[in-house]
CSV table of C-alpha atoms and ligand atoms in Angstrom, one decimal:
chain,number,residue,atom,x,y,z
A,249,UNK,CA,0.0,0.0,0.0
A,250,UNK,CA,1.1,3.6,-0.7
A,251,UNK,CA,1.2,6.1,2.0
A,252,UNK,CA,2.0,9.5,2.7
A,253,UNK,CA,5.1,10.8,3.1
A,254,UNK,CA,4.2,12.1,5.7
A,255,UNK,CA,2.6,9.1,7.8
A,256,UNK,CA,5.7,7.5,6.8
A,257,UNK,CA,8.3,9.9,8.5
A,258,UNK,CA,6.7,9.5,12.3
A,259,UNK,CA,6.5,7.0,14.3
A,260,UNK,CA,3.7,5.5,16.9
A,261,UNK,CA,3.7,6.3,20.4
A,262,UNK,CA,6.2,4.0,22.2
A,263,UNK,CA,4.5,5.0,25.5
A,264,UNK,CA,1.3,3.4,24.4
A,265,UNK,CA,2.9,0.9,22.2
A,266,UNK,CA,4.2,-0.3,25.5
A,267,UNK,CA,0.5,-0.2,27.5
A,268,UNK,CA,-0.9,-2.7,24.2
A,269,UNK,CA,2.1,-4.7,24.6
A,270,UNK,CA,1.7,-5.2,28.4
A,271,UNK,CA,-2.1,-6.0,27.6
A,272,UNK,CA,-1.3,-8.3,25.3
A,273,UNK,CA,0.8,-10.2,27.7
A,274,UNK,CA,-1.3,-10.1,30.7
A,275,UNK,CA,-4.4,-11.7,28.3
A,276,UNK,CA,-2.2,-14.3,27.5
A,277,UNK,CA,-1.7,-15.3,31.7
A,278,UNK,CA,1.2,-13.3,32.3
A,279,UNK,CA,1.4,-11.5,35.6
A,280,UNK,CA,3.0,-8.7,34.9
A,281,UNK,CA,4.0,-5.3,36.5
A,282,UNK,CA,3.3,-2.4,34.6
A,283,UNK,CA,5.4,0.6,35.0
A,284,UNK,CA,4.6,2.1,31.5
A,285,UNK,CA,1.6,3.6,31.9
A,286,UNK,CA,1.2,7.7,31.3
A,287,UNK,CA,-1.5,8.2,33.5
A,288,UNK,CA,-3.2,8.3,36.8
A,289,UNK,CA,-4.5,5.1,38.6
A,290,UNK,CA,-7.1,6.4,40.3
A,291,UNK,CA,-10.3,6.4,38.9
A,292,UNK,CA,-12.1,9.8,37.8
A,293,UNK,CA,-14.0,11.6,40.5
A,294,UNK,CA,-17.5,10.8,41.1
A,295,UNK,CA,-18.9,14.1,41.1
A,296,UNK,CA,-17.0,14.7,37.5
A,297,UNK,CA,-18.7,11.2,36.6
A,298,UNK,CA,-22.2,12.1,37.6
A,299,UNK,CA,-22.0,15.9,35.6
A,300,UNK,CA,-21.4,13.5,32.4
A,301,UNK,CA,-24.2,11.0,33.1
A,302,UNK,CA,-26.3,14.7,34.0
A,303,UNK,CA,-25.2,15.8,30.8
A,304,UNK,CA,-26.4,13.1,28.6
A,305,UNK,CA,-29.6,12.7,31.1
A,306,UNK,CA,-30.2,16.4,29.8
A,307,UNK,CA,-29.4,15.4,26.2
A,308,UNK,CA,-26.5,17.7,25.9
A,309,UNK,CA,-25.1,15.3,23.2
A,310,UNK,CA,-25.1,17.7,20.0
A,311,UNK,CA,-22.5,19.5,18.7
A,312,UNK,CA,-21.1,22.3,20.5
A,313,UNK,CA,-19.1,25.4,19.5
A,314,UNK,CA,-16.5,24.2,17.8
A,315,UNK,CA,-13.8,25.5,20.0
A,316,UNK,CA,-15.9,24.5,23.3
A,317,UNK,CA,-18.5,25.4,25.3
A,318,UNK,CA,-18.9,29.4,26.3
A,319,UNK,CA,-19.2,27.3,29.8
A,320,UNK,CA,-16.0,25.5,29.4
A,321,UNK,CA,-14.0,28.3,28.7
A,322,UNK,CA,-15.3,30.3,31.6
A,323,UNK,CA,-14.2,27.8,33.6
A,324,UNK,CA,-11.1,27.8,31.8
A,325,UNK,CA,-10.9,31.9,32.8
A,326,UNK,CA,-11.5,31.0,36.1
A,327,UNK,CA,-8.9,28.2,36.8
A,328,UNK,CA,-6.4,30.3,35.2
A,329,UNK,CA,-6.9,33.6,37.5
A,330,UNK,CA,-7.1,31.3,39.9
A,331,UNK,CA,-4.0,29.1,39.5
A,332,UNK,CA,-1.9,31.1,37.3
A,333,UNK,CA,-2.9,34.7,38.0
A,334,UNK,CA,-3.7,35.1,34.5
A,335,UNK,CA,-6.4,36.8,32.7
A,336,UNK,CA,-7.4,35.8,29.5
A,337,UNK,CA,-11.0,36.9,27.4
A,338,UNK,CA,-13.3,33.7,25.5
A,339,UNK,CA,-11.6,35.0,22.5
A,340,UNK,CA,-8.2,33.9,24.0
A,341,UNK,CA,-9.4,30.2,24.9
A,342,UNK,CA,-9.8,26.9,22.9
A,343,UNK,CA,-10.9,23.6,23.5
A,344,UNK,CA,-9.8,20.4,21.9
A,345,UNK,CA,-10.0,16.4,22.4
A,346,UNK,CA,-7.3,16.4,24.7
A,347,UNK,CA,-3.7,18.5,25.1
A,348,UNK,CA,-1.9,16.2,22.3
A,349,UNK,CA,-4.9,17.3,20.3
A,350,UNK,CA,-3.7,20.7,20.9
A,351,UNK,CA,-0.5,21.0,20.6
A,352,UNK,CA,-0.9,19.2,17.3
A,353,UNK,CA,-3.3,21.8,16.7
A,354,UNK,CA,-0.5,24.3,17.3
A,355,UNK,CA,2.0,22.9,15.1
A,356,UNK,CA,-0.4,23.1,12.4
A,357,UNK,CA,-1.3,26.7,12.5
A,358,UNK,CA,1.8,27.7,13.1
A,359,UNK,CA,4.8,26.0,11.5
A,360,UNK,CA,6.1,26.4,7.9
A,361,UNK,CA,8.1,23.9,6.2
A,362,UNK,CA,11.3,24.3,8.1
A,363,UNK,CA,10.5,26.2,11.2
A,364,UNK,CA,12.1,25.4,14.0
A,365,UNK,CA,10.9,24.2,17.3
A,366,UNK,CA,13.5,24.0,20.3
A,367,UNK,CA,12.4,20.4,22.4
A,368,UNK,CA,14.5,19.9,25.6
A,369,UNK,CA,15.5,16.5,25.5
A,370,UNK,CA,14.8,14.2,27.4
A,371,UNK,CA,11.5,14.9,25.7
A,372,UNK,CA,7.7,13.7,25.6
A,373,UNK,CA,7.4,11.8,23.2
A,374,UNK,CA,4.6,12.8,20.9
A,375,UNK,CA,6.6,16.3,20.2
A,376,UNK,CA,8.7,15.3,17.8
A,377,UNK,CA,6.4,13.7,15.6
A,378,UNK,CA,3.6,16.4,16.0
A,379,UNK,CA,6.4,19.2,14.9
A,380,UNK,CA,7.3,17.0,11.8
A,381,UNK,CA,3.9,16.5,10.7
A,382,UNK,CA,3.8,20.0,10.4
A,383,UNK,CA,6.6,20.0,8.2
A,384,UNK,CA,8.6,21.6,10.7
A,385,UNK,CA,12.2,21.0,12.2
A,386,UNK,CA,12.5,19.8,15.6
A,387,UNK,CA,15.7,21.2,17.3
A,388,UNK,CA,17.0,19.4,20.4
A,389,UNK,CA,18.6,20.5,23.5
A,390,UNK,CA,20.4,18.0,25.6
A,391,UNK,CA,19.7,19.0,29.2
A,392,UNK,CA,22.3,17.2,31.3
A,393,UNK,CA,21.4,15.0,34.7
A,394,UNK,CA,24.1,17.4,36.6
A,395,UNK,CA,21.4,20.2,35.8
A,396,UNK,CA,18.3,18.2,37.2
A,397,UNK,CA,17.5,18.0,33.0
A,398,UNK,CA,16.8,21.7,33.2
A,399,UNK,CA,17.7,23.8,29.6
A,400,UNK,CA,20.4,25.9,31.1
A,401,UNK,CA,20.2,30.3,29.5
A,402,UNK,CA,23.3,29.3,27.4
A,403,UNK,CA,21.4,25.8,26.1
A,404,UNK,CA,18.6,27.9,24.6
A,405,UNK,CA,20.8,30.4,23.3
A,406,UNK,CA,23.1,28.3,21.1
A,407,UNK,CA,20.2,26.5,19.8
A,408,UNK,CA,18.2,29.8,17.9
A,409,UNK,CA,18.6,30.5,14.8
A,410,UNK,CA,16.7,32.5,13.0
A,411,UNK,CA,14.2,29.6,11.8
A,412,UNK,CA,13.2,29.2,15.3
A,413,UNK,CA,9.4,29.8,15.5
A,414,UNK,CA,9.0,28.4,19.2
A,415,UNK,CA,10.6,26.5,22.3
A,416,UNK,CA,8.6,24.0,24.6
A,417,UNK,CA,8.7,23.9,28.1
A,418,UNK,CA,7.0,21.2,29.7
A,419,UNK,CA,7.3,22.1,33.5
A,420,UNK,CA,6.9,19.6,35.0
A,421,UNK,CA,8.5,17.4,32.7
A,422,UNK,CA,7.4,14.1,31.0
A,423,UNK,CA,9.5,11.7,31.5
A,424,UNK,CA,12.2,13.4,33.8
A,425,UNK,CA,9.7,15.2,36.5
A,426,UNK,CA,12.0,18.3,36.6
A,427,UNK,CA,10.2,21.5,36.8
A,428,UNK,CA,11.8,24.7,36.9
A,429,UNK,CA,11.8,27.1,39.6
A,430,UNK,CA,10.8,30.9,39.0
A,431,UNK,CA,14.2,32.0,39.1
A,432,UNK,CA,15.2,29.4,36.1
A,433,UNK,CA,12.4,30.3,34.1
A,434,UNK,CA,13.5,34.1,34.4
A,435,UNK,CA,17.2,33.2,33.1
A,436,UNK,CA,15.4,31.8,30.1
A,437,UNK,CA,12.9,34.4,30.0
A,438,UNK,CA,16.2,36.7,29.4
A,439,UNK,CA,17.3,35.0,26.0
A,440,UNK,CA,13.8,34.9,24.6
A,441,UNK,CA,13.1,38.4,25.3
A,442,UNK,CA,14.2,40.9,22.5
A,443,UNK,CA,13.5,37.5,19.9
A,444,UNK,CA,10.1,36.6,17.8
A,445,UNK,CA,9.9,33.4,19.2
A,446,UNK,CA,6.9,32.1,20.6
A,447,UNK,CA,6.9,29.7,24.2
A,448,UNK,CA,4.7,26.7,23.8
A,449,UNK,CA,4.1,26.1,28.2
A,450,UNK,CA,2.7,22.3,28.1
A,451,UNK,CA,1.5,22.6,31.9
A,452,UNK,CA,-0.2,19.2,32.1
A,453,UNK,CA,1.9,18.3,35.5
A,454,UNK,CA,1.2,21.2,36.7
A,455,UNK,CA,-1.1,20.4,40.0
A,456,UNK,CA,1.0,16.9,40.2
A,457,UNK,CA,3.9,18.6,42.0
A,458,UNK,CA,6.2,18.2,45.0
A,459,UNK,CA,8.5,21.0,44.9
A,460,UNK,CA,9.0,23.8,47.7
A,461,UNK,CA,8.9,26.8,45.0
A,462,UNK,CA,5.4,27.4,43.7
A,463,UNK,CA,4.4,26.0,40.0
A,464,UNK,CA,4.9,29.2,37.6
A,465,UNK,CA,4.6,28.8,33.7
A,466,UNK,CA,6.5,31.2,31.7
A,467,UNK,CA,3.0,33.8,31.6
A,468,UNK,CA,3.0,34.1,35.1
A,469,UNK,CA,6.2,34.2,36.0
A,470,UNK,CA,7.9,37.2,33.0
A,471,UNK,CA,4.4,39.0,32.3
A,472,UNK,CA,6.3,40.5,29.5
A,473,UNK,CA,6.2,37.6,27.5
A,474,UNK,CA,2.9,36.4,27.8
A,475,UNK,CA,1.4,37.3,24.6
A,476,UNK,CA,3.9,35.6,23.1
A,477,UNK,CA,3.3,32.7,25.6
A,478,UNK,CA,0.4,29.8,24.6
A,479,UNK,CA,-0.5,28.0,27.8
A,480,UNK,CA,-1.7,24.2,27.2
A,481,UNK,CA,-3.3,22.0,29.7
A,482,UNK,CA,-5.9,19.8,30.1
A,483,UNK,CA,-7.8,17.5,32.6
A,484,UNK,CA,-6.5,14.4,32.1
A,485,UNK,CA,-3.2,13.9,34.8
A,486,UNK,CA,-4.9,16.0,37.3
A,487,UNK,CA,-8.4,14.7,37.4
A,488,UNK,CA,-7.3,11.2,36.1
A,489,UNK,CA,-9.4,11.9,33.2
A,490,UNK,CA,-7.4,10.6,30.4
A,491,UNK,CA,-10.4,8.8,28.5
A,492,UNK,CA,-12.3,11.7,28.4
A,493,UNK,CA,-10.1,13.7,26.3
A,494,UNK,CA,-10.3,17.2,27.1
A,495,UNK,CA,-7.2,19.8,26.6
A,496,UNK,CA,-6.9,23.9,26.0
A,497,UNK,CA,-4.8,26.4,25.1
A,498,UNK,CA,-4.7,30.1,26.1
A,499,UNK,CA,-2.8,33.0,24.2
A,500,UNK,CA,-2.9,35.2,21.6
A,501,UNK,CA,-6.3,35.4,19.7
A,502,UNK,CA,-4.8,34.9,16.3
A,503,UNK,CA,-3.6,31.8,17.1
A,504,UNK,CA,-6.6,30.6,18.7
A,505,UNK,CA,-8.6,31.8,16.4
A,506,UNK,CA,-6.5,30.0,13.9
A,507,UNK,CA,-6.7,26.6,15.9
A,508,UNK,CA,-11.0,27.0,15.9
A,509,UNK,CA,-10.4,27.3,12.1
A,510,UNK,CA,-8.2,24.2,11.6
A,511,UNK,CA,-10.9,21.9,14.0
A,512,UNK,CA,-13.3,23.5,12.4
A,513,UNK,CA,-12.4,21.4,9.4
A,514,UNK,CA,-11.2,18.4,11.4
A,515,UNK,CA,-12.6,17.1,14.7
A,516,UNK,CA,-15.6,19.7,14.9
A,517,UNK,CA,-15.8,20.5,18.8
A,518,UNK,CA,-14.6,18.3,22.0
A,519,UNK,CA,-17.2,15.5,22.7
A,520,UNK,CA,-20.1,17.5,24.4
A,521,UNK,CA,-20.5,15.3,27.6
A,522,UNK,CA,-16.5,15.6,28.3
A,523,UNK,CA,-17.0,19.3,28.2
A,524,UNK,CA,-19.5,19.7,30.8
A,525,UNK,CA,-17.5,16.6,33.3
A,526,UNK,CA,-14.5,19.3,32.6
A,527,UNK,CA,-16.4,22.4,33.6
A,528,UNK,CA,-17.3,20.2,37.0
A,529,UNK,CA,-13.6,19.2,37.3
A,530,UNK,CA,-12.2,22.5,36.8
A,531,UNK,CA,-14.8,24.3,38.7
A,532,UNK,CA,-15.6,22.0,42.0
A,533,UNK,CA,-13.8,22.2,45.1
A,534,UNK,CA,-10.3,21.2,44.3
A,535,UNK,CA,-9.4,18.9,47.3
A,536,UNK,CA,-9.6,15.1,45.7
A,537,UNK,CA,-6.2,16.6,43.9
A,538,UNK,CA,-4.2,17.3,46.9
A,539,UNK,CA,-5.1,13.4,47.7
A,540,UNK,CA,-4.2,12.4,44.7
A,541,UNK,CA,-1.0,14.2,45.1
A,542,UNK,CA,0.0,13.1,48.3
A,543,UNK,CA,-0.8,9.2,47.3
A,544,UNK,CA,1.7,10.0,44.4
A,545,UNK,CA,4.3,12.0,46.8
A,546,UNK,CA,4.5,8.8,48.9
A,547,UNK,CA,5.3,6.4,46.2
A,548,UNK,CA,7.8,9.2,44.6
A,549,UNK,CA,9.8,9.1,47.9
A,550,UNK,CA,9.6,4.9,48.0
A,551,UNK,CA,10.6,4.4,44.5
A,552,UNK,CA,13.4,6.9,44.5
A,553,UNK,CA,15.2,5.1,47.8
A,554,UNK,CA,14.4,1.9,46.2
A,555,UNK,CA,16.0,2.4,42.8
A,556,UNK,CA,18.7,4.3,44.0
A,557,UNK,CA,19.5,0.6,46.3
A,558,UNK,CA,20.0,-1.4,43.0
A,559,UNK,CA,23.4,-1.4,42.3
A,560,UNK,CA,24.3,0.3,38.4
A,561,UNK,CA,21.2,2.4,39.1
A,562,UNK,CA,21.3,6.0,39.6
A,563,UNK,CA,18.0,8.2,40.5
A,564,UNK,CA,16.9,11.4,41.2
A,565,UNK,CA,14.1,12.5,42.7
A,566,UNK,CA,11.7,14.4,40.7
A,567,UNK,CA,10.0,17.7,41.5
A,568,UNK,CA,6.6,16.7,40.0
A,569,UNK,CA,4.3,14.7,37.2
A,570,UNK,CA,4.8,10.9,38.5
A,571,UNK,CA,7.3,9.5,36.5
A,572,UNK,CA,11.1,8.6,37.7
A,573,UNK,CA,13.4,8.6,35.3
A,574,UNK,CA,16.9,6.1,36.6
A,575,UNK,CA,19.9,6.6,34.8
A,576,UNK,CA,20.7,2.5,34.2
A,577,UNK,CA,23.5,2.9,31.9
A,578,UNK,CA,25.7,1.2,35.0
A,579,UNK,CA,24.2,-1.6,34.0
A,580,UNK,CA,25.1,-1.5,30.6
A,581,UNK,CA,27.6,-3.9,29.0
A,582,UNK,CA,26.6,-6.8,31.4
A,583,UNK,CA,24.9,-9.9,30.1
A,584,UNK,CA,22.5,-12.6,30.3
A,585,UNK,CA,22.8,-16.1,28.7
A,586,UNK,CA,25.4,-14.7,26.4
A,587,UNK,CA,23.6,-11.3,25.4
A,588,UNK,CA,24.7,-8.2,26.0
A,589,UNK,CA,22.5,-5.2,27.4
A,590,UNK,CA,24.3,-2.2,25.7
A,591,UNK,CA,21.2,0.5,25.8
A,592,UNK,CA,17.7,1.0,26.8
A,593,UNK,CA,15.7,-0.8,24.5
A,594,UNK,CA,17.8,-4.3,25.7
A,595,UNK,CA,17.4,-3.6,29.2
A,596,UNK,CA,13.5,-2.8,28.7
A,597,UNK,CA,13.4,-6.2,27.1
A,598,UNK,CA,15.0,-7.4,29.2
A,599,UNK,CA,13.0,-6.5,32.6
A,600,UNK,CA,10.0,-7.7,30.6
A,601,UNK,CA,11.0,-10.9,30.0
A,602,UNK,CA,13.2,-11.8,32.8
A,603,UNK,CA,11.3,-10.0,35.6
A,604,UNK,CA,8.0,-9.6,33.9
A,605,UNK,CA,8.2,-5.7,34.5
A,606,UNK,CA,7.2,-3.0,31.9
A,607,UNK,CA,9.2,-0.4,31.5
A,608,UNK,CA,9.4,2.8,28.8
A,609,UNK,CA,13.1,3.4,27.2
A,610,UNK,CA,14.8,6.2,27.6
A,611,UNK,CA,15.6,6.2,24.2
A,612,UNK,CA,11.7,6.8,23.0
A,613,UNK,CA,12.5,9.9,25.2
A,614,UNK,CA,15.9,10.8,23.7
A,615,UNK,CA,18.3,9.8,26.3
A,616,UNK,CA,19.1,6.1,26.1
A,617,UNK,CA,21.2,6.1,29.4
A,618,UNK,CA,17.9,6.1,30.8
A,619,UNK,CA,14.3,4.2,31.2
A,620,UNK,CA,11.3,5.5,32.5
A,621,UNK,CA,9.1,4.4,34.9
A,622,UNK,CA,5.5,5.4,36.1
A,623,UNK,CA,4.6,5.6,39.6
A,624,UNK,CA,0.9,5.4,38.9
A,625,UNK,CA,0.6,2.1,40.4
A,626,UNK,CA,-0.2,1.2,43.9
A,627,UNK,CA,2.4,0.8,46.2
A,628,UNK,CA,2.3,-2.7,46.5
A,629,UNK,CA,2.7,-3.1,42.4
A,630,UNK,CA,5.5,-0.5,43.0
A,631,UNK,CA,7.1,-2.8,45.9
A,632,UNK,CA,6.9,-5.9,43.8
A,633,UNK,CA,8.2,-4.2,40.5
A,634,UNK,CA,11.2,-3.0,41.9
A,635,UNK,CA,11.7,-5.9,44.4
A,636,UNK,CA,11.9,-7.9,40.5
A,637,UNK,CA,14.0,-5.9,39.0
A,638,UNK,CA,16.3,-5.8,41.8
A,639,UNK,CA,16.5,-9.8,41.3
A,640,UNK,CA,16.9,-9.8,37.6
A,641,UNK,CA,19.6,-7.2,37.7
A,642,UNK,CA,21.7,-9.4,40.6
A,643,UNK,CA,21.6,-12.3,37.5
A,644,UNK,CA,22.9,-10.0,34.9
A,645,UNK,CA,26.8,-11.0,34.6
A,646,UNK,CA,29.5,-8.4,34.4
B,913,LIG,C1,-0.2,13.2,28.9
B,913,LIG,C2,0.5,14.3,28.3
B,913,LIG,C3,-0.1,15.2,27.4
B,913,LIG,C4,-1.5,15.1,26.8
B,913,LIG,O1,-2.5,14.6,27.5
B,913,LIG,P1,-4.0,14.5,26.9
B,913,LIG,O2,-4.5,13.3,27.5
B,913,LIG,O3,-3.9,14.5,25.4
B,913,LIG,O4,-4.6,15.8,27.4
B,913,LIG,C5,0.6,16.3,27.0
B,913,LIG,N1,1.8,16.6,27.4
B,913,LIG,C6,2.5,15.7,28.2
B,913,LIG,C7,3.9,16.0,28.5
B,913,LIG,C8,1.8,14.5,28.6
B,913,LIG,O5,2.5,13.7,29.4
């Protein structure tokens, strides 16, 4: 069969190749421990769940506005005075069918063949792939472990050029959990200031965080920028709503008015009943978060200490979202029945045969020194994973 080109040039998500793969596995009798997963555990509210089942009761099950609900978007406004001490107007808002919906949204309306995006590495791993669909160029910045995977001022400024259209900062980060202070996002605020370059702030981690500065995105925290800053978030990490897909973007009007455009033509609006669940989510009292948060906090802290007692493994503890990201190239260059585990990928193999453990390279993310694992598990899945991999690394032979 002929495809496009462009289908051809990305890649599937490895993240959620991993979940089928895992699925797959435990269908066939396998008991295995999943640490792949990109998203929460816990199941969605109830009050969220019973403003869906209203809405449907109601028959709100037409199209809406293609951009979203006048209702969602004021509660949009709201959570971001709230949160972020940022004031947008309707005009400024958009909904789509989740925050990878809108960031690929974004690439769309706003990259030409050959623009350039700056992506911190290690990276999420849809941004790539959503930049090069739009024909544009992703440019990479290798944050080092030594700087908690933070871009450092002089990182961002050797990687413009003028084809750069826009830098993401995802704060706090998938898959590293770093998340930079106000001070940090300042010194980058600095080399951005006098360019035309536009900050793409992918604050899905936002609520999910454990650090002793307060969360700031780059709007809130250099006011100067802001109209050239395009907030994204969404519902689904903090409300564990990832089914229901629901993301937005604030910024400048043009652009949003751009993105209601391209949907226009595409998805048509957000599914109806997710739209009024989100305005419940992003409007009810906020306290099932700070739970959520604290169950996550707890396993952080276990899994960190854990990790860090398996010898070749090196982790740090991450500031927020609830991933950890080990640095396992220690283990690298040892072997099992006569095969060598020389990067991520082997050592995610691996873990899943040996120990029967699912795990995310670090590769998929653009450091392969690395793997990823999610802490959105229970504790006891989280006590058993690591207690196997601990085991199946002792086998490995130097
Ligand atoms: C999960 C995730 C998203 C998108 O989530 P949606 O379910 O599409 O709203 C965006 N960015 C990062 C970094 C993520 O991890």
């Amino acid at each position: 069969m002929r495809l496009s080109s462009r289908v051809m040039k990305i890649s599937p998500s490895e993240t959620l190749a991993i979940t089928a793969k895992v699925n797959a596995l435990r269908a066939q009798g396998r008991n295995v421990i999943g640490f792949g997963a990109g998203e929460p555990d816990f199941d969605t509210p109830v009050n969220i769940k019973r403003a869906a089942i209203k809405a449907i009761e109601a028959g709100f099950t037409k199209y809406t506005p293609v951009g979203g609900t006048d209702d969602l978007k004021d509660a949009v406004i709201v959570k971001l005075k709230r949160d972020n001490n940022l004031e947008y107007e309707r005009s400024q808002i958009v909904v789509s069918c989740g925050a990878k919906h809108t960031l690929y949204n974004l690439a769309q309306v706003l990259l030409n063949p050959g623009d350039e995006v700056i992506i911190p590495a290690p990276y999420w791993v849809s941004y790539p792939d959503i930049v090069t669909l739009a024909e544009g160029q992703p440019v990479f910045v290798n944050t080092r472990e030594d700087d908690g995977f933070k871009m450092s001022p002089q990182q961002l400024k050797k990687a413009i050029t003028n084809r750069t259209r826009a830098v993401i900062i995802n704060s706090p980060s998938n898959p590293t959990g770093a998340a930079y202070s106000p001070d940090e996002l300042r010194s980058l605020a600095k080399v951005l200031i006098d360019k035309d370059i536009l900050i793409i702030s992918d604050d899905i981690y936002e609520k999910i965080f454990y650090a002793e500065f307060p969360f700031v995105n780059m709007a809130t925290c250099v006011p100067e920028l802001k109209d050239r800053v395009i907030v994204v978030n969404g519902v689904s990490k903090t409300y564990a709503m990832t089914g229901w897909r629901i993301g937005y973007a604030a910024g400048p009007e043009e652009i949003i008015a751009a993105i209601s455009k391209l949907q226009s033509q595409n998805t048509s609006n957000p599914t109806s009943i997710s739209q009024k669940a989100a305005v419940e989510a992003l409007s009810c009292d906020q306290c099932m978060v700070d739970k959520m948060v604290s169950e996550f906090q707890k396993r952080r802290d276990y899994i960190v200490a854990a990790l860090n007692d398996i010898s070749g493994v090196r982790c740090f503890s991450p500031e927020g979202a609830f991933y950890v990201f080990p640095n396992v190239s220690g283990i690298y260059g040892r072997s099992s029945k006569g095969k060598k585990i020389s990067g991520s990928p082997e050592f995610i193999d691996y873990l899943l045969d040996e120990a029967n453990v699912a795990a995310v390279p670090g590769a998929a993310f653009g450091n392969d020194n690395h793997i990823r694992l999610s802490y959105a598990t229970s504790l006891e899945n989280i006590e058993e994973g690591i207690k196997r991999i601990k085991e199946a690394v002792s086998k490995l032979l130097s």
